[in-house]
Amino acid sequence: MGSGFRRYATYRQATIAGTFTNIVFGFLRCYVLLAVAAGAAGGAPGGYDARQLATFVWVGQGLLNVVGIWGWGDLADRIRTGDIVADLVRPVSPVTAYLAADLGRAAHALLTRVGPPVLVGALFFPLATPSRWQTVPLFAVSVLLAVIASFTCRYLVNATAYWLDDARGPLMFWTLGSGVLAGLYFPLRLLPDWLAVTLWVATPLPGLLQTPLDVLIERDQPALQAGLVALQAVWAAIMLALAHWVQRRAERRLVVQGG
């Protein structure tokens, strides 16, 4: 975990540039959603008022890099080049080792990438603040579960390189689809109820961004808040177990190939 934090802490200019980009896109997303709210009946599309939508956008821009949905292809590259062999001879499973490094990356992003977008958003837009004491600890747990679930999804996408040798296709598909289904571009509550519920129950993707943000802005009552975080925990456990299972299958395949 410490090595992951130190690795990303060395890229100071990239951190500044990425934060600036997130802020620019924050303005674009915020104005679009506020325009949707202004044109909706009652001014609350999907049950979100203007303050909640602004908070959804600006905190989401900060969490985007904490959760780390995009931009990770280390495992696929090491599989393609054969360097993965060095990881397999270590006493720690590659899943555990990469997860620890990813938690360090997330900790660095939490310290450097969340504050600036939220501060800028608060300067230019009225934001919603939590009114219930349980919201903040639930939000913290939800963010941690989102980081773990995001890592396992990215790990599984990268692991397709064990069978395909080149994972660029699956990685591109993941980049295109994950933002939409995780609630980055718009709140999933704007979709028909049956579709939103299906995504929540049948996939881990809403738990990557939508659930933490809904918890923070108190979109639901406390019982449903806790239920959404519990569903996140279930999906994080399932995906982590699946990542370990896929890794074991891949190792057996490498042995059969003589690797």
mmCIF file of C-alpha atoms in Angstrom:
data_model
loop_
_atom_site.group_PDB
_atom_site.id
_atom_site.type_symbol
_atom_site.label_atom_id
_atom_site.label_comp_id
_atom_site.label_asym_id
_atom_site.label_seq_id
_atom_site.Cartn_x
_atom_site.Cartn_y
_atom_site.Cartn_z
ATOM 1 C CA MET A 1 0.000 0.000 0.000
ATOM 2 C CA GLY A 2 2.825 2.385 0.883
ATOM 3 C CA SER A 3 4.597 1.695 -2.401
ATOM 4 C CA GLY A 4 1.424 2.489 -4.339
ATOM 5 C CA PHE A 5 1.066 5.796 -2.490
ATOM 6 C CA ARG A 6 4.720 6.746 -3.136
ATOM 7 C CA ARG A 7 4.477 5.797 -6.801
ATOM 8 C CA TYR A 8 1.631 8.198 -7.511
ATOM 9 C CA ALA A 9 3.015 10.889 -5.222
ATOM 10 C CA THR A 10 5.990 11.312 -7.585
ATOM 11 C CA TYR A 11 3.790 12.473 -10.474
ATOM 12 C CA ARG A 12 2.995 15.938 -9.146
ATOM 13 C CA GLN A 13 2.485 17.647 -12.507
ATOM 14 C CA ALA A 14 0.169 14.856 -13.654
ATOM 15 C CA THR A 15 -1.821 15.262 -10.452
ATOM 16 C CA ILE A 16 -2.225 19.007 -11.023
ATOM 17 C CA ALA A 17 -3.135 18.563 -14.692
ATOM 18 C CA GLY A 18 -5.636 15.832 -13.895
ATOM 19 C CA THR A 19 -7.260 17.914 -11.175
ATOM 20 C CA PHE A 20 -7.612 20.869 -13.543
ATOM 21 C CA THR A 21 -9.223 18.625 -16.158
ATOM 22 C CA ASN A 22 -11.664 17.245 -13.607
ATOM 23 C CA ILE A 23 -12.669 20.763 -12.624
ATOM 24 C CA VAL A 24 -13.283 21.799 -16.245
ATOM 25 C CA PHE A 25 -15.478 18.777 -16.885
ATOM 26 C CA GLY A 26 -17.179 19.406 -13.558
ATOM 27 C CA PHE A 27 -18.505 22.728 -14.845
ATOM 28 C CA LEU A 28 -19.755 21.102 -18.049
ATOM 29 C CA ARG A 29 -21.508 18.241 -16.250
ATOM 30 C CA CYS A 30 -22.954 20.492 -13.575
ATOM 31 C CA TYR A 31 -24.510 22.966 -15.995
ATOM 32 C CA VAL A 32 -25.996 20.125 -18.073
ATOM 33 C CA LEU A 33 -27.633 18.473 -15.059
ATOM 34 C CA LEU A 34 -28.853 21.783 -13.661
ATOM 35 C CA ALA A 35 -30.439 22.495 -17.045
ATOM 36 C CA VAL A 36 -32.145 19.093 -16.850
ATOM 37 C CA ALA A 37 -33.408 19.954 -13.375
ATOM 38 C CA ALA A 38 -34.710 23.342 -14.538
ATOM 39 C CA GLY A 39 -36.693 21.702 -17.313
ATOM 40 C CA ALA A 40 -38.056 18.822 -15.253
ATOM 41 C CA ALA A 41 -41.461 18.792 -13.624
ATOM 42 C CA GLY A 42 -41.043 19.887 -10.033
ATOM 43 C CA GLY A 43 -37.382 20.705 -10.632
ATOM 44 C CA ALA A 44 -36.258 17.357 -9.208
ATOM 45 C CA PRO A 45 -35.454 14.792 -11.930
ATOM 46 C CA GLY A 46 -34.984 11.333 -10.480
ATOM 47 C CA GLY A 47 -35.722 12.727 -7.028
ATOM 48 C CA TYR A 48 -32.643 15.007 -6.995
ATOM 49 C CA ASP A 49 -32.930 18.718 -6.321
ATOM 50 C CA ALA A 50 -30.455 21.242 -7.734
ATOM 51 C CA ARG A 51 -28.188 21.158 -4.661
ATOM 52 C CA GLN A 52 -28.024 17.379 -4.695
ATOM 53 C CA LEU A 53 -27.216 17.321 -8.408
ATOM 54 C CA ALA A 54 -24.413 19.865 -7.975
ATOM 55 C CA THR A 55 -22.975 17.854 -5.086
ATOM 56 C CA PHE A 56 -23.335 14.664 -7.121
ATOM 57 C CA VAL A 57 -21.239 16.193 -9.892
ATOM 58 C CA TRP A 58 -18.472 17.856 -7.887
ATOM 59 C CA VAL A 59 -17.888 15.097 -5.370
ATOM 60 C CA GLY A 60 -18.098 12.632 -8.248
ATOM 61 C CA GLN A 61 -15.348 14.490 -10.090
ATOM 62 C CA GLY A 62 -13.168 14.102 -7.016
ATOM 63 C CA LEU A 63 -14.043 10.458 -6.453
ATOM 64 C CA LEU A 64 -13.414 9.534 -10.083
ATOM 65 C CA ASN A 65 -9.688 9.219 -9.452
ATOM 66 C CA VAL A 66 -10.089 7.744 -5.976
ATOM 67 C CA VAL A 67 -12.163 4.898 -7.350
ATOM 68 C CA GLY A 68 -9.909 4.767 -10.410
ATOM 69 C CA ILE A 69 -12.309 3.392 -12.979
ATOM 70 C CA TRP A 70 -9.968 4.037 -15.916
ATOM 71 C CA GLY A 71 -6.324 4.104 -16.854
ATOM 72 C CA TRP A 72 -4.928 0.891 -15.382
ATOM 73 C CA GLY A 73 -3.397 -1.688 -17.695
ATOM 74 C CA ASP A 74 -0.345 -2.781 -15.710
ATOM 75 C CA LEU A 75 -1.406 -6.401 -15.343
ATOM 76 C CA ALA A 76 -2.287 -6.800 -19.027
ATOM 77 C CA ASP A 77 1.078 -5.316 -20.039
ATOM 78 C CA ARG A 78 2.989 -7.670 -17.722
ATOM 79 C CA ILE A 79 1.084 -10.659 -19.071
ATOM 80 C CA ARG A 80 1.778 -9.635 -22.655
ATOM 81 C CA THR A 81 5.510 -9.154 -22.058
ATOM 82 C CA GLY A 82 5.912 -12.206 -19.814
ATOM 83 C CA ASP A 83 6.952 -10.149 -16.772
ATOM 84 C CA ILE A 84 3.997 -11.632 -14.896
ATOM 85 C CA VAL A 85 6.245 -14.638 -14.196
ATOM 86 C CA ALA A 86 8.104 -12.553 -11.611
ATOM 87 C CA ASP A 87 4.798 -11.863 -9.836
ATOM 88 C CA LEU A 88 3.844 -15.536 -9.780
ATOM 89 C CA VAL A 89 6.981 -16.658 -7.936
ATOM 90 C CA ARG A 90 6.335 -14.261 -5.064
ATOM 91 C CA PRO A 91 4.706 -15.628 -1.878
ATOM 92 C CA VAL A 92 1.793 -13.182 -2.150
ATOM 93 C CA SER A 93 -1.005 -13.667 -4.680
ATOM 94 C CA PRO A 94 -0.919 -11.106 -7.525
ATOM 95 C CA VAL A 95 -4.506 -10.164 -6.649
ATOM 96 C CA THR A 96 -3.527 -9.266 -3.086
ATOM 97 C CA ALA A 97 -0.348 -7.473 -4.145
ATOM 98 C CA TYR A 98 -2.044 -5.363 -6.793
ATOM 99 C CA LEU A 99 -4.970 -4.612 -4.463
ATOM 100 C CA ALA A 100 -2.591 -3.308 -1.807
ATOM 101 C CA ALA A 101 -0.880 -1.063 -4.366
ATOM 102 C CA ASP A 102 -4.264 0.153 -5.600
ATOM 103 C CA LEU A 103 -5.350 1.061 -2.077
ATOM 104 C CA GLY A 104 -2.203 3.187 -1.825
ATOM 105 C CA ARG A 105 -3.086 4.867 -5.115
ATOM 106 C CA ALA A 106 -6.600 5.544 -3.838
ATOM 107 C CA ALA A 107 -5.253 7.027 -0.595
ATOM 108 C CA HIS A 108 -3.059 9.429 -2.567
ATOM 109 C CA ALA A 109 -5.981 10.442 -4.788
ATOM 110 C CA LEU A 110 -8.178 10.956 -1.725
ATOM 111 C CA LEU A 111 -5.675 13.452 -0.330
ATOM 112 C CA THR A 112 -4.931 15.296 -3.568
ATOM 113 C CA ARG A 113 -7.822 14.926 -6.025
ATOM 114 C CA VAL A 114 -11.026 15.299 -3.978
ATOM 115 C CA GLY A 115 -10.539 18.642 -2.250
ATOM 116 C CA PRO A 116 -9.952 20.964 -5.238
ATOM 117 C CA PRO A 117 -13.059 19.989 -7.270
ATOM 118 C CA VAL A 118 -15.297 20.109 -4.201
ATOM 119 C CA LEU A 119 -13.870 23.496 -3.174
ATOM 120 C CA VAL A 120 -14.386 24.947 -6.670
ATOM 121 C CA GLY A 121 -17.889 23.519 -6.796
ATOM 122 C CA ALA A 122 -18.725 25.065 -3.429
ATOM 123 C CA LEU A 123 -17.482 28.459 -4.630
ATOM 124 C CA PHE A 124 -19.694 28.547 -7.722
ATOM 125 C CA PHE A 125 -22.716 26.386 -6.831
ATOM 126 C CA PRO A 126 -24.834 25.736 -3.741
ATOM 127 C CA LEU A 127 -24.002 22.223 -2.532
ATOM 128 C CA ALA A 128 -25.956 19.874 -0.282
ATOM 129 C CA THR A 129 -24.444 18.909 3.069
ATOM 130 C CA PRO A 130 -25.303 15.788 5.095
ATOM 131 C CA SER A 131 -27.957 16.262 7.752
ATOM 132 C CA ARG A 132 -27.823 12.789 9.351
ATOM 133 C CA TRP A 133 -24.955 11.635 11.573
ATOM 134 C CA GLN A 134 -24.699 8.183 9.960
ATOM 135 C CA THR A 135 -24.166 9.582 6.473
ATOM 136 C CA VAL A 136 -20.467 10.401 6.848
ATOM 137 C CA PRO A 137 -19.318 6.985 8.188
ATOM 138 C CA LEU A 138 -21.551 5.214 5.661
ATOM 139 C CA PHE A 139 -20.033 7.324 2.898
ATOM 140 C CA ALA A 140 -16.490 6.455 4.032
ATOM 141 C CA VAL A 141 -17.289 2.733 4.040
ATOM 142 C CA SER A 142 -19.009 3.068 0.676
ATOM 143 C CA VAL A 143 -15.959 4.740 -0.885
ATOM 144 C CA LEU A 144 -13.656 1.986 0.399
ATOM 145 C CA LEU A 145 -15.951 -0.697 -1.016
ATOM 146 C CA ALA A 146 -16.109 1.213 -4.315
ATOM 147 C CA VAL A 147 -12.297 1.222 -4.546
ATOM 148 C CA ILE A 148 -12.145 -2.530 -3.927
ATOM 149 C CA ALA A 149 -14.930 -3.296 -6.405
ATOM 150 C CA SER A 150 -13.376 -1.050 -9.041
ATOM 151 C CA PHE A 151 -10.020 -2.771 -8.614
ATOM 152 C CA THR A 152 -11.522 -6.227 -9.027
ATOM 153 C CA CYS A 153 -13.390 -5.177 -12.172
ATOM 154 C CA ARG A 154 -10.223 -3.714 -13.685
ATOM 155 C CA TYR A 155 -8.220 -6.759 -12.627
ATOM 156 C CA LEU A 156 -10.642 -9.103 -14.368
ATOM 157 C CA VAL A 157 -10.588 -6.996 -17.530
ATOM 158 C CA ASN A 158 -6.777 -7.018 -17.495
ATOM 159 C CA ALA A 159 -6.736 -10.759 -16.796
ATOM 160 C CA THR A 160 -8.352 -11.452 -20.163
ATOM 161 C CA ALA A 161 -4.803 -11.047 -21.497
ATOM 162 C CA TYR A 162 -4.033 -14.506 -20.070
ATOM 163 C CA TRP A 163 -6.280 -15.911 -22.786
ATOM 164 C CA LEU A 164 -6.224 -13.182 -25.452
ATOM 165 C CA ASP A 165 -2.555 -12.105 -25.094
ATOM 166 C CA ASP A 166 -3.681 -8.549 -25.898
ATOM 167 C CA ALA A 167 -6.367 -6.993 -23.681
ATOM 168 C CA ARG A 168 -6.771 -3.704 -25.534
ATOM 169 C CA GLY A 169 -10.218 -4.675 -26.822
ATOM 170 C CA PRO A 170 -11.686 -5.533 -23.391
ATOM 171 C CA LEU A 171 -9.997 -2.465 -21.871
ATOM 172 C CA MET A 172 -11.559 -0.197 -24.497
ATOM 173 C CA PHE A 173 -14.966 -1.800 -23.952
ATOM 174 C CA TRP A 174 -14.576 -1.278 -20.200
ATOM 175 C CA THR A 175 -13.637 2.380 -20.685
ATOM 176 C CA LEU A 176 -16.677 3.030 -22.856
ATOM 177 C CA GLY A 177 -19.203 1.207 -20.717
ATOM 178 C CA SER A 178 -18.102 1.646 -17.132
ATOM 179 C CA GLY A 179 -18.625 5.407 -16.948
ATOM 180 C CA VAL A 180 -22.231 5.127 -18.102
ATOM 181 C CA LEU A 181 -23.174 2.152 -15.928
ATOM 182 C CA ALA A 182 -21.356 3.446 -12.841
ATOM 183 C CA GLY A 183 -23.276 6.725 -12.809
ATOM 184 C CA LEU A 184 -20.457 9.020 -13.898
ATOM 185 C CA TYR A 185 -22.175 10.787 -16.794
ATOM 186 C CA PHE A 186 -25.625 11.025 -15.214
ATOM 187 C CA PRO A 187 -27.359 9.621 -12.107
ATOM 188 C CA LEU A 188 -28.722 6.170 -12.793
ATOM 189 C CA ARG A 189 -31.971 7.181 -11.059
ATOM 190 C CA LEU A 190 -32.798 9.092 -14.252
ATOM 191 C CA LEU A 191 -33.240 5.730 -15.988
ATOM 192 C CA PRO A 192 -36.508 3.786 -15.775
ATOM 193 C CA ASP A 193 -36.899 2.235 -12.325
ATOM 194 C CA TRP A 194 -36.783 -1.361 -13.573
ATOM 195 C CA LEU A 195 -33.514 -0.735 -15.408
ATOM 196 C CA ALA A 196 -31.856 1.094 -12.510
ATOM 197 C CA VAL A 197 -32.815 -1.654 -10.053
ATOM 198 C CA THR A 198 -31.576 -4.334 -12.451
ATOM 199 C CA LEU A 199 -28.198 -2.626 -12.777
ATOM 200 C CA TRP A 200 -27.889 -2.288 -9.003
ATOM 201 C CA VAL A 201 -28.800 -5.884 -8.215
ATOM 202 C CA ALA A 202 -27.288 -7.699 -11.195
ATOM 203 C CA THR A 203 -23.973 -5.829 -11.580
ATOM 204 C CA PRO A 204 -21.350 -4.248 -9.304
ATOM 205 C CA LEU A 205 -21.080 -1.140 -11.499
ATOM 206 C CA PRO A 206 -23.497 1.248 -9.703
ATOM 207 C CA GLY A 207 -21.483 0.622 -6.550
ATOM 208 C CA LEU A 208 -18.418 2.240 -8.108
ATOM 209 C CA LEU A 209 -19.774 5.818 -8.056
ATOM 210 C CA GLN A 210 -23.557 5.978 -7.911
ATOM 211 C CA THR A 211 -23.943 4.381 -4.475
ATOM 212 C CA PRO A 212 -21.309 6.480 -2.626
ATOM 213 C CA LEU A 213 -22.717 9.678 -4.124
ATOM 214 C CA ASP A 214 -26.332 8.760 -3.343
ATOM 215 C CA VAL A 215 -25.300 7.999 0.233
ATOM 216 C CA LEU A 216 -23.527 11.344 0.589
ATOM 217 C CA ILE A 217 -26.356 13.484 -0.744
ATOM 218 C CA GLU A 218 -28.903 11.477 1.263
ATOM 219 C CA ARG A 219 -31.004 10.578 -1.753
ATOM 220 C CA ASP A 220 -32.663 7.802 0.286
ATOM 221 C CA GLN A 221 -33.820 7.129 3.823
ATOM 222 C CA PRO A 222 -31.261 5.708 6.318
ATOM 223 C CA ALA A 223 -32.447 2.100 5.977
ATOM 224 C CA LEU A 224 -32.089 2.160 2.200
ATOM 225 C CA GLN A 225 -28.741 3.957 2.510
ATOM 226 C CA ALA A 226 -27.443 1.110 4.675
ATOM 227 C CA GLY A 227 -28.957 -1.449 2.292
ATOM 228 C CA LEU A 228 -27.147 0.024 -0.695
ATOM 229 C CA VAL A 229 -23.827 -0.087 1.165
ATOM 230 C CA ALA A 230 -24.534 -3.691 2.204
ATOM 231 C CA LEU A 231 -25.191 -4.552 -1.456
ATOM 232 C CA GLN A 232 -21.862 -2.916 -2.279
ATOM 233 C CA ALA A 233 -20.147 -5.134 0.286
ATOM 234 C CA VAL A 234 -21.728 -8.254 -1.206
ATOM 235 C CA TRP A 235 -20.591 -7.335 -4.712
ATOM 236 C CA ALA A 236 -17.078 -6.408 -3.525
ATOM 237 C CA ALA A 237 -16.744 -9.828 -1.859
ATOM 238 C CA ILE A 238 -18.090 -11.633 -4.941
ATOM 239 C CA MET A 239 -15.780 -9.784 -7.322
ATOM 240 C CA LEU A 240 -12.726 -10.264 -5.108
ATOM 241 C CA ALA A 241 -13.412 -14.004 -4.896
ATOM 242 C CA LEU A 242 -13.915 -14.091 -8.671
ATOM 243 C CA ALA A 243 -10.584 -12.313 -9.247
ATOM 244 C CA HIS A 244 -8.783 -14.910 -7.105
ATOM 245 C CA TRP A 245 -10.540 -17.742 -8.937
ATOM 246 C CA VAL A 246 -9.638 -16.346 -12.375
ATOM 247 C CA GLN A 247 -6.036 -15.866 -11.272
ATOM 248 C CA ARG A 248 -5.783 -19.509 -10.150
ATOM 249 C CA ARG A 249 -7.269 -20.681 -13.458
ATOM 250 C CA ALA A 250 -4.795 -18.503 -15.361
ATOM 251 C CA GLU A 251 -1.846 -19.891 -13.415
ATOM 252 C CA ARG A 252 -2.877 -23.443 -14.249
ATOM 253 C CA ARG A 253 -3.131 -22.447 -17.897
ATOM 254 C CA LEU A 254 0.380 -21.009 -17.836
ATOM 255 C CA VAL A 255 1.709 -24.248 -16.336
ATOM 256 C CA VAL A 256 0.004 -26.276 -19.097
ATOM 257 C CA GLN A 257 1.635 -24.010 -21.693
ATOM 258 C CA GLY A 258 5.017 -24.549 -20.082
ATOM 259 C CA GLY A 259 5.314 -20.955 -18.795
#
